[in-house]
Short mmCIF file of C-alpha atoms in Angstrom, two decimals:
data_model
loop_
_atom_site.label_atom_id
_atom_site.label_comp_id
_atom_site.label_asym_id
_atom_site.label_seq_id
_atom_site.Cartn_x
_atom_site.Cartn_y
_atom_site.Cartn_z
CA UNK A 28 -7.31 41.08 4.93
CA UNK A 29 -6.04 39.18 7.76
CA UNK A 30 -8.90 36.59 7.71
CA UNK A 31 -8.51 35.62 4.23
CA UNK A 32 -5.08 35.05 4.64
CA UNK A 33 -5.30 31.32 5.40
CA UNK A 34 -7.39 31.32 2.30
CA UNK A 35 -5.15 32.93 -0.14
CA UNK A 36 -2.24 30.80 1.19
CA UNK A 37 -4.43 27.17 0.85
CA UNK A 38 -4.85 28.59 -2.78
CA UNK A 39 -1.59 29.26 -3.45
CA UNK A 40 -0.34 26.40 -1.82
CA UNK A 41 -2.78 24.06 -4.30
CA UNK A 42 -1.58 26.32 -7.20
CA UNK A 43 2.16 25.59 -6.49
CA UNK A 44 1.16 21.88 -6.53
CA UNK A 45 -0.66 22.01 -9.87
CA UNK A 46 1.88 24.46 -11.66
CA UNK A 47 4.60 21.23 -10.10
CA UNK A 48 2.06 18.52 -11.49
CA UNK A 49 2.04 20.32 -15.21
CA UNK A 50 5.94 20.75 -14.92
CA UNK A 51 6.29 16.75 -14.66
CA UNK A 52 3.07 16.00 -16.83
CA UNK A 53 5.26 17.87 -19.39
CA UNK A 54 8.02 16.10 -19.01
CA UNK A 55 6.21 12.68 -19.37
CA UNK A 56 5.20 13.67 -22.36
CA UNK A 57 8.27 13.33 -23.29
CA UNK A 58 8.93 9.88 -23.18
CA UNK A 59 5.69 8.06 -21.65
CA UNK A 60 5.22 4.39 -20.93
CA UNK A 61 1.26 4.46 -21.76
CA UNK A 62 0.58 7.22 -23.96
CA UNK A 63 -2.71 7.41 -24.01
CA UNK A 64 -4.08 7.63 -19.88
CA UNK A 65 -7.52 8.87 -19.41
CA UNK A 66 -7.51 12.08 -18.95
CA UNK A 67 -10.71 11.51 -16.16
CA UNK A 68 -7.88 9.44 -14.36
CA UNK A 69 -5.54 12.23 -13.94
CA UNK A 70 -9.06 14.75 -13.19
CA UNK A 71 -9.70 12.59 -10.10
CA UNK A 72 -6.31 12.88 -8.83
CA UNK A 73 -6.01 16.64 -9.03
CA UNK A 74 -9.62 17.33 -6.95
CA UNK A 75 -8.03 14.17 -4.69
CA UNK A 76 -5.35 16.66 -4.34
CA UNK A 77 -7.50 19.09 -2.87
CA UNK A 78 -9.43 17.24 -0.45
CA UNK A 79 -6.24 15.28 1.14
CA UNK A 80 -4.74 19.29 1.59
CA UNK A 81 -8.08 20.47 2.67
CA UNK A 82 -8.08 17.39 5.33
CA UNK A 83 -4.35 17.55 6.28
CA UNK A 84 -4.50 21.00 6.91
CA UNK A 85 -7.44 20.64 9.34
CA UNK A 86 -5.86 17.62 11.15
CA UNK A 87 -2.53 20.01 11.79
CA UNK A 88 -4.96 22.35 12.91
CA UNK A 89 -6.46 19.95 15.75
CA UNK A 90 -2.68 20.20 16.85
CA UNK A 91 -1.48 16.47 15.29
CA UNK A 92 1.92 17.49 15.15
CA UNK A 93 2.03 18.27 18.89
CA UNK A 94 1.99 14.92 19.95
CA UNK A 95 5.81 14.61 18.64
CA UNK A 96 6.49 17.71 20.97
CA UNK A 97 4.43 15.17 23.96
CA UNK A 98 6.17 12.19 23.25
CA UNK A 99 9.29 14.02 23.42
CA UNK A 100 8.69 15.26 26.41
CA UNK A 101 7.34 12.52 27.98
CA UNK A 102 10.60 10.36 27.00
CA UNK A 103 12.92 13.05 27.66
CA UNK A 104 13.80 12.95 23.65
CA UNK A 105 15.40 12.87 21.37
CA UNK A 106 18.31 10.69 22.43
CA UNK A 107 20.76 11.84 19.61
CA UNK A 108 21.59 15.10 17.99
CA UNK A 109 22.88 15.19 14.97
CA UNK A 110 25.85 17.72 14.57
CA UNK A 111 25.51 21.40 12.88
CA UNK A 112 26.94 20.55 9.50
CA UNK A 113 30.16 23.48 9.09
CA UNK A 114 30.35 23.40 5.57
CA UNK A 115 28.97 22.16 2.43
CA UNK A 116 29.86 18.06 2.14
CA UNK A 117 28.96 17.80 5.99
CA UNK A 118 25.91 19.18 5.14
CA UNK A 119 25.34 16.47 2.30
CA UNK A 120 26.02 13.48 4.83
CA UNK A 121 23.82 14.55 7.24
CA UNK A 122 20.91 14.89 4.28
CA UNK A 123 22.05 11.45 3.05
CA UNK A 124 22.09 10.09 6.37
CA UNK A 125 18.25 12.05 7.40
CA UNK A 126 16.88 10.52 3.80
CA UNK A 127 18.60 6.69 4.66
CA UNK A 128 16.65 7.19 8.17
CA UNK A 129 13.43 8.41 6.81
CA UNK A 130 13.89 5.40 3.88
CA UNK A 131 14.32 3.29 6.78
CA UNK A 132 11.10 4.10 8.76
CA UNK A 133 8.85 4.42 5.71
CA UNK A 134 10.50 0.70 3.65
CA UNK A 135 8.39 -0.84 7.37
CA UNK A 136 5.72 1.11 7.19
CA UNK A 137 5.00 0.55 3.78
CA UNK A 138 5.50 -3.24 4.10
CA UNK A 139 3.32 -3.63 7.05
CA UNK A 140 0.81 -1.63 4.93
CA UNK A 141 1.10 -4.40 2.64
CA UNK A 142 1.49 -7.49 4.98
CA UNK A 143 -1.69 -6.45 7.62
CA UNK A 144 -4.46 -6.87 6.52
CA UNK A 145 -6.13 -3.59 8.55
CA UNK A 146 -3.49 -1.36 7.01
CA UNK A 147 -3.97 -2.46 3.37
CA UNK A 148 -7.50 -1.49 3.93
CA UNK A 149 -6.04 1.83 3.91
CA UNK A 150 -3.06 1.85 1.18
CA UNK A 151 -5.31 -0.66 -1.58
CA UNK A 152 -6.49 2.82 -2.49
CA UNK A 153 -3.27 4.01 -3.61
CA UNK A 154 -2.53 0.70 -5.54
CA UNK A 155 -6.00 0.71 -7.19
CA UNK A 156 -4.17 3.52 -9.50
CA UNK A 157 -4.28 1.52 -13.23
CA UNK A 158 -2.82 4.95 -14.81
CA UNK A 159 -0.13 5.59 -13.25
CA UNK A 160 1.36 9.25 -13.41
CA UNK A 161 3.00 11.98 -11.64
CA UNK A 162 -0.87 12.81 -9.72
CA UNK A 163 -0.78 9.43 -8.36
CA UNK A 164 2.19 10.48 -5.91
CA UNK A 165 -0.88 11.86 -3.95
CA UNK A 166 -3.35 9.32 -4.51
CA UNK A 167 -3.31 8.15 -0.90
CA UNK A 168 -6.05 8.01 1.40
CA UNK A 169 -6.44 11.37 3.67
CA UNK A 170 -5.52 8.56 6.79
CA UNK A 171 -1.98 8.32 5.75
CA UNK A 172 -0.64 11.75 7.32
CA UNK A 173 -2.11 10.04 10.74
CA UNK A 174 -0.72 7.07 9.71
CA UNK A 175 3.14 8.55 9.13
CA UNK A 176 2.63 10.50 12.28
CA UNK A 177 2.90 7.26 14.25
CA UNK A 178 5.33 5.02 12.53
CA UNK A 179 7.67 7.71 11.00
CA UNK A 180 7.38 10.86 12.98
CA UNK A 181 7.25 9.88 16.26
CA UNK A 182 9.35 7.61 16.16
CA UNK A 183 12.58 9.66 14.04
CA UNK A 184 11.31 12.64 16.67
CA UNK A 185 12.16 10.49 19.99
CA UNK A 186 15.41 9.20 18.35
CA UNK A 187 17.15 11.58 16.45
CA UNK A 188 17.14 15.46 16.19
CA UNK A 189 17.70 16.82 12.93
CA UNK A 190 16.70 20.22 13.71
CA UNK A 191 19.86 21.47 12.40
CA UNK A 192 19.41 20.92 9.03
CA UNK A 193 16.81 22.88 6.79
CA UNK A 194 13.99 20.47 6.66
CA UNK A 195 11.68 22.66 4.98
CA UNK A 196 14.31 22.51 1.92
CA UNK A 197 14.63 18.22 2.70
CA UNK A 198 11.33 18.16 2.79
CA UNK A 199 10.46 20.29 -0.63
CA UNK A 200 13.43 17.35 -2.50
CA UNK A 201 11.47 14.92 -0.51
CA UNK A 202 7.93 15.44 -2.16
CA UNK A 203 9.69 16.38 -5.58
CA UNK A 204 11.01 12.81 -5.28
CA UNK A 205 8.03 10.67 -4.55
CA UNK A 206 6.44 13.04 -8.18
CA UNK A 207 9.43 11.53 -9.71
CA UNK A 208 9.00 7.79 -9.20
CA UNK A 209 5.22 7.99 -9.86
CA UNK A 210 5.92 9.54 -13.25
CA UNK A 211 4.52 8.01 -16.44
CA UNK A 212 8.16 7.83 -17.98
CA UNK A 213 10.05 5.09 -19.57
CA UNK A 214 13.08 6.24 -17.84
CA UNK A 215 15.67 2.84 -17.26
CA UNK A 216 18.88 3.53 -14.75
CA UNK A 217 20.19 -0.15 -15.01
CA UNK A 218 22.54 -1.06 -12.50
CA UNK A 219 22.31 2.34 -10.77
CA UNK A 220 18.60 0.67 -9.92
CA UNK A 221 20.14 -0.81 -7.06
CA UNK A 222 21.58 2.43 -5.64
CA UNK A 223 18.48 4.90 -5.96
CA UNK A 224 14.75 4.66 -7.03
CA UNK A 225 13.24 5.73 -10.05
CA UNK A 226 9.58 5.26 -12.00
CA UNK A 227 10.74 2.13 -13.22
CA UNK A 228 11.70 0.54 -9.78
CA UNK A 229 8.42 2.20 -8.49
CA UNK A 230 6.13 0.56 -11.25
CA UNK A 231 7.38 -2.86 -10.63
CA UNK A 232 6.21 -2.19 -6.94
CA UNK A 233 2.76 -0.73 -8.46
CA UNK A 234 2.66 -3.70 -11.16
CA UNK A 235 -0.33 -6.55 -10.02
CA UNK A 236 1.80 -9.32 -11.81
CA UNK A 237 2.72 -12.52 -9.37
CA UNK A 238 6.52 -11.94 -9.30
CA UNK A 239 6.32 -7.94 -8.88
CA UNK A 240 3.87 -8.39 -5.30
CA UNK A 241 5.35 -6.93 -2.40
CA UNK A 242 8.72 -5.95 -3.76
CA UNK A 243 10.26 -2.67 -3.57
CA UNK A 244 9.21 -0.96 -0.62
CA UNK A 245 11.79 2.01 -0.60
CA UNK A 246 10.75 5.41 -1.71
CA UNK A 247 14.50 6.61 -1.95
CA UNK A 248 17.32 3.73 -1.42
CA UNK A 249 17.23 0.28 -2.88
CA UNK A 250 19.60 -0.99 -0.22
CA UNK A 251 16.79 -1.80 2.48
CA UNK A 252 15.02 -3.81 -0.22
CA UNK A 253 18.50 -5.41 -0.82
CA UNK A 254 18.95 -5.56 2.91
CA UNK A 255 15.39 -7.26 3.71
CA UNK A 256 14.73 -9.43 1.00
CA UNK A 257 12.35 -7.78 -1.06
CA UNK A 258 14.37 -6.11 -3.95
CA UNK A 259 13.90 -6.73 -7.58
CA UNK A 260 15.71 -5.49 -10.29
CA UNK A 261 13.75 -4.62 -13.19
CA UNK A 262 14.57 -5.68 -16.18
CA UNK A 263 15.37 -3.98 -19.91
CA UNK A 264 11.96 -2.75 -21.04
CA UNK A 265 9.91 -3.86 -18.41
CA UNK A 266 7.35 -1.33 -17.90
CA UNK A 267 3.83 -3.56 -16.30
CA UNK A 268 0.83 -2.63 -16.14
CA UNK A 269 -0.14 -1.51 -12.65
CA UNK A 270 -3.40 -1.51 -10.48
CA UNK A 271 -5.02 -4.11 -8.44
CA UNK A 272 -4.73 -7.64 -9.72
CA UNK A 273 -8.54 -7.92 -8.51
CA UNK A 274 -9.10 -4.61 -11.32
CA UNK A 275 -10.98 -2.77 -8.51
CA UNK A 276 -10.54 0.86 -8.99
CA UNK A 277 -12.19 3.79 -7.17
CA UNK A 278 -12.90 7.50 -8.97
CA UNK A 279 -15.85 8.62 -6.93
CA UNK A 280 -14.35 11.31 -3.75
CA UNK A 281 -17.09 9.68 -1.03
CA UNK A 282 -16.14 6.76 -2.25
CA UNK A 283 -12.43 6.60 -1.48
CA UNK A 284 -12.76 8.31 1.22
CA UNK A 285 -14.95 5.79 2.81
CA UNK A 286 -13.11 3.10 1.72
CA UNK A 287 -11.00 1.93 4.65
CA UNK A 288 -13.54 2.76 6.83
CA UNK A 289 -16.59 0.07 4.85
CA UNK A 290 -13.81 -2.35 5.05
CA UNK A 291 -13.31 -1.98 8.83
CA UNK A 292 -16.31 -2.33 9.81
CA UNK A 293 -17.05 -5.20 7.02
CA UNK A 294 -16.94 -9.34 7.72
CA UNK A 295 -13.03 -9.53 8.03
CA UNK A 296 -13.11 -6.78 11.06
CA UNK A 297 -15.82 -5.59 12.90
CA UNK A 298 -18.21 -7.66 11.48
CA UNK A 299 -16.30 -10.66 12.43
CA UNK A 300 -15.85 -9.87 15.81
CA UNK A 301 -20.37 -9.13 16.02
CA UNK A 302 -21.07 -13.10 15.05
CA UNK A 303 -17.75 -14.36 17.23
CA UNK A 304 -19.65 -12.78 20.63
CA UNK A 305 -23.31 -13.32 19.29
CA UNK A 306 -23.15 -17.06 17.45
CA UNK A 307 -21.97 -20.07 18.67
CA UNK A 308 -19.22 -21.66 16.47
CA UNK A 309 -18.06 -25.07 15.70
CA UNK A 310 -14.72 -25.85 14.44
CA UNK A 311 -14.09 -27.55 10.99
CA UNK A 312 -10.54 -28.40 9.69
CA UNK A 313 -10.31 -28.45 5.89
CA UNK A 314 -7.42 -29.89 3.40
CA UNK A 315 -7.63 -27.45 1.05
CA UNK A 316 -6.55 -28.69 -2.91
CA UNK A 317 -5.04 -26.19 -5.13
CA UNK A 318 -6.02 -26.08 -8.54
CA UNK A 319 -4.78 -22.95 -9.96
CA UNK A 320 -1.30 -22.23 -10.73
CA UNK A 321 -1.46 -18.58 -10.45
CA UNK A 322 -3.27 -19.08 -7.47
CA UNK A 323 -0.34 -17.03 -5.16
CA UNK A 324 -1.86 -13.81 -6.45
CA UNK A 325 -5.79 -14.77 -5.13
CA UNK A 326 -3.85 -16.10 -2.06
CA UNK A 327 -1.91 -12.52 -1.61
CA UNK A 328 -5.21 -10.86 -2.01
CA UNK A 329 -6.51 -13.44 1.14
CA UNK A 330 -3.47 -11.87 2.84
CA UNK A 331 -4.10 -8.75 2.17
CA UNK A 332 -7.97 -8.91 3.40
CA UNK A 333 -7.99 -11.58 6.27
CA UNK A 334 -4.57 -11.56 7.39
CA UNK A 335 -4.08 -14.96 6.66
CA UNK A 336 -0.30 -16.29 5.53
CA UNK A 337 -0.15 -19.23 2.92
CA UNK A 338 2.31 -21.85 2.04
CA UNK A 339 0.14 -24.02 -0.31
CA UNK A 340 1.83 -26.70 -2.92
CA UNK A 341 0.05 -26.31 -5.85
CA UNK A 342 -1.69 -30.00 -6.78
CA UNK A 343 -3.76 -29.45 -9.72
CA UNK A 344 -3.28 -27.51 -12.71
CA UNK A 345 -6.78 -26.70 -14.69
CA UNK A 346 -7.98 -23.23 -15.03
CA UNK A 347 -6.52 -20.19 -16.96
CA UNK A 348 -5.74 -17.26 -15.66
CA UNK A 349 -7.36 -13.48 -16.09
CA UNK A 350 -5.60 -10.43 -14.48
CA UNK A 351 -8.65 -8.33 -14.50
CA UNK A 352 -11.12 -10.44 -11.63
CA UNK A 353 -13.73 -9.84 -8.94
CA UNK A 354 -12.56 -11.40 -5.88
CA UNK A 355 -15.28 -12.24 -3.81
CA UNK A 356 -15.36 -13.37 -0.09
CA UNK A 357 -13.73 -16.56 1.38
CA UNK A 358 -16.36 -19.06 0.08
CA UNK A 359 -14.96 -22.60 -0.42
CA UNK A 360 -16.94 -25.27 -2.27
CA UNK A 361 -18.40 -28.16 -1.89
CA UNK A 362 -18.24 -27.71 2.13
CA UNK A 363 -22.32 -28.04 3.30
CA UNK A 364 -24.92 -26.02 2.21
CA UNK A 365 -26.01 -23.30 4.21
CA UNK A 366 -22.94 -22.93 6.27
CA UNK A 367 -21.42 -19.35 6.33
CA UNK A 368 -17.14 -20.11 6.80
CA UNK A 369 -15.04 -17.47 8.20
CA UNK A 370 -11.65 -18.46 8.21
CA UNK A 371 -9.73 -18.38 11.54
CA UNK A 372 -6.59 -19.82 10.92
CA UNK A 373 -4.15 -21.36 8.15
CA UNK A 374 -1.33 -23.57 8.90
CA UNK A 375 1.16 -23.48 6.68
CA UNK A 376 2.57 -26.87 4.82
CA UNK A 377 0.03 -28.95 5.95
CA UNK A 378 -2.68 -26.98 4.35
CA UNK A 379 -5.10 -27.17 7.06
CA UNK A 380 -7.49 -24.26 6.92
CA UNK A 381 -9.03 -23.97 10.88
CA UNK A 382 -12.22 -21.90 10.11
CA UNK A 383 -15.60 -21.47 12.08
CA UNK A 384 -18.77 -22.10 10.64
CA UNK A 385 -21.96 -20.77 12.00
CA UNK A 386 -25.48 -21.62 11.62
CA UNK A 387 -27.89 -20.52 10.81
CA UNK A 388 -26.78 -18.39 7.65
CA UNK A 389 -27.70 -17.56 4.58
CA UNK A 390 -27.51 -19.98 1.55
CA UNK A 391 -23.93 -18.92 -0.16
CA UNK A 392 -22.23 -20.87 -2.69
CA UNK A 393 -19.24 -21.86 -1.15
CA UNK A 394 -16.87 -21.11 -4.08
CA UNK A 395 -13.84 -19.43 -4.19
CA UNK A 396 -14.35 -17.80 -7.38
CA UNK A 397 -12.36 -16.00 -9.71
CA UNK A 398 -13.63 -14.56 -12.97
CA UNK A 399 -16.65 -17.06 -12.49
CA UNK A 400 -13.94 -20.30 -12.17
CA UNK A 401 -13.41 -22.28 -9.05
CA UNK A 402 -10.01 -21.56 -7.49
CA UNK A 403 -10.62 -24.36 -4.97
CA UNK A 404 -12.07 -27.08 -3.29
CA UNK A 405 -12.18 -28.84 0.30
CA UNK A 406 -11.18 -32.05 0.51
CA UNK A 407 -11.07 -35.39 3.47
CA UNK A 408 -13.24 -32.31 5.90
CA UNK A 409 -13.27 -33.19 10.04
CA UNK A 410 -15.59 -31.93 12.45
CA UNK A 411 -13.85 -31.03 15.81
#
């Protein structure tokens, strides 16, 4: 009996999640912003489910959480204690004030997850969720638990210790919570937006429209996207549609978990790094001219791949604009055919795009193309 305990436990543990998922599934019913989700949508996320438990229970049992236990030792951590709570509203600060600090750790993670380029690789999968539900609270790639380790964990371990509160129980609210604000539910808390989250505040950050990118971060408290810049209120009724603006999605298990790794080793990373120590490279300075006037959503998706920032004045004003588009690699037109560019640099205001271009390489059109239309084109090009 004893070696099909583990067993019986990972089942039961799987079971509680489902019989939680139903519970909220349920509840959307209720009141749902899309009514109609594909049901193969909600499918994936439930055997998702099960491989991200299967995978996070091996990783604890490689000993992950130990390193907390080494870096506290190591440091001579943690540095503050928080206070055995003696009755029932001390007890209720020091949650609040555990949940603010957690809030606090994860609002950075998650924008850095959205602002580098290597860690969107990761979290894109999570955002590639076009039905989103209650099952998408664990739609995250298997890499995140690593991930959290090092910018949450560790770091909350070494500073504070909270090991007199019942984390198990903070914990439990804590997962209940990020269910809530995935949830398929036209549920609007107004001004109280601004004090906690809810699946309104959560779609906006979900949502692949231009004035909804990289806004709220927090999974619990507004107040450090107040704090740091990057709240927005939603407004009555405003319930977007959510996904990636580039309408990749990915239902296939191999496939997702893959994912971060193909990009890594892909032309923006690894691949980047093979022709910079194998080709000899030229530089060539570009004026780039705008001529798209959505074009801050393609540019946030160039963020989001190469890592590049951009400050670009629109100039032009031709093409329309599709939500649902391929984005393809940076290829610029109009530059000199057969030259492969891989951008290196952007400067900001003056619109000067430093790239490398190597020879020889294969014959790509040098297009920036979205939905099959040009988003730009190089203009008054330099040869340093």
């Amino acid at each position: 009996m004893g070696s099909i305990a583990p067993l019986l436990n990972f089942f039961k543990y799987i079971l509680t999640g489902f019989i939680m998922y139903g519970c909220f599934i349920v509840v959307e019913r209720i009141r749902p912003v899309e009514e109609h989700q594909p049901l193969k949508d909600i499918w994936f996320n439930l055997r998702w489910y099960v491989l991200y438990s299967v995978i996070a229970i091996g990783l604890q049992t490689l000993g992950m959480s130990k390193i907390i236990e080494f870096a506290q030792n190591k440091l001579n951590a943690p540095f503050i204690s928080i206070p055995t709570p003696s009755n029932w509203w001390q007890y209720a600060l020091a949650a609040l004030f555990y949940f603010l600090v957690v809030d606090f750790f994860y609002y950075w993670f998650h924008r850095w997850q959205h602002k580098r380029a290597f860690l969107w690789e990761q979290h894109k999968f999570h955002h590639s969720e076009r039905s989103l539900n209650v099952t998408s609270s664990r739609r995250v790639h298997w890499l995140e638990d690593p991930f959290i380790l090092f910018f949450l964990a560790i770091p909350m371990g070494v500073l504070f210790n909270f090991n007199t509160l019942a984390l198990g129980i903070l914990d439990f609210i804590e997962i209940l919570w990020l269910q809530f604000i995935h949830m398929n539910l036209r549920l609007e808390l107004g001004w109280f937006s601004r004090v906690v989250t809810g699946p309104q505040y959560h779609r906006i950050h979900h949502s692949f429209k231009d004035e909804h990118i990289d806004k709220n971060f927090s999974a619990f408290f507004p107040i450090w996207d107040i704090i740091f810049g990057t709240y927005y209120h939603p407004h009555k009724n405003e319930f977007p549609p959510t996904g990636l603006h580039t309408g990749e999605t990915y239902s296939n298990l191999w496939t997702a978990s893959v994912l971060p790794f193909k990009e890594w080793t892909g032309k923006p990373y690894l691949g980047t790094w093979l022709r910079k120590n194998k080709v000899v490279k030229k530089k060539l300075k570009m004026k780039l001219v705008i001529t798209r006037e959505e074009s801050s959503v393609a540019f946030e998706e160039l963020h989001y791949r190469y890592g590049i920032t951009f400050d670009v004045t629109v100039l032009e004003t031709r093409l329309n604009w599709s939500n649902n588009l391929a984005l393809g690699f940076i290829n610029w037109t109009q530059v000199k055919k057969g030259l492969q560019i891989q951008f290196d640099s952007f400067q900001p205001r003056t619109n000067l795009a430093i790239a490398s271009y190597l020879m020889p390489a294969d014959p790509l059109q040098f297009n920036f193309y979205l939905s099959g239309s040009c988003l730009g084109r190089i203009q008054d090009n330099t040869l340093n």
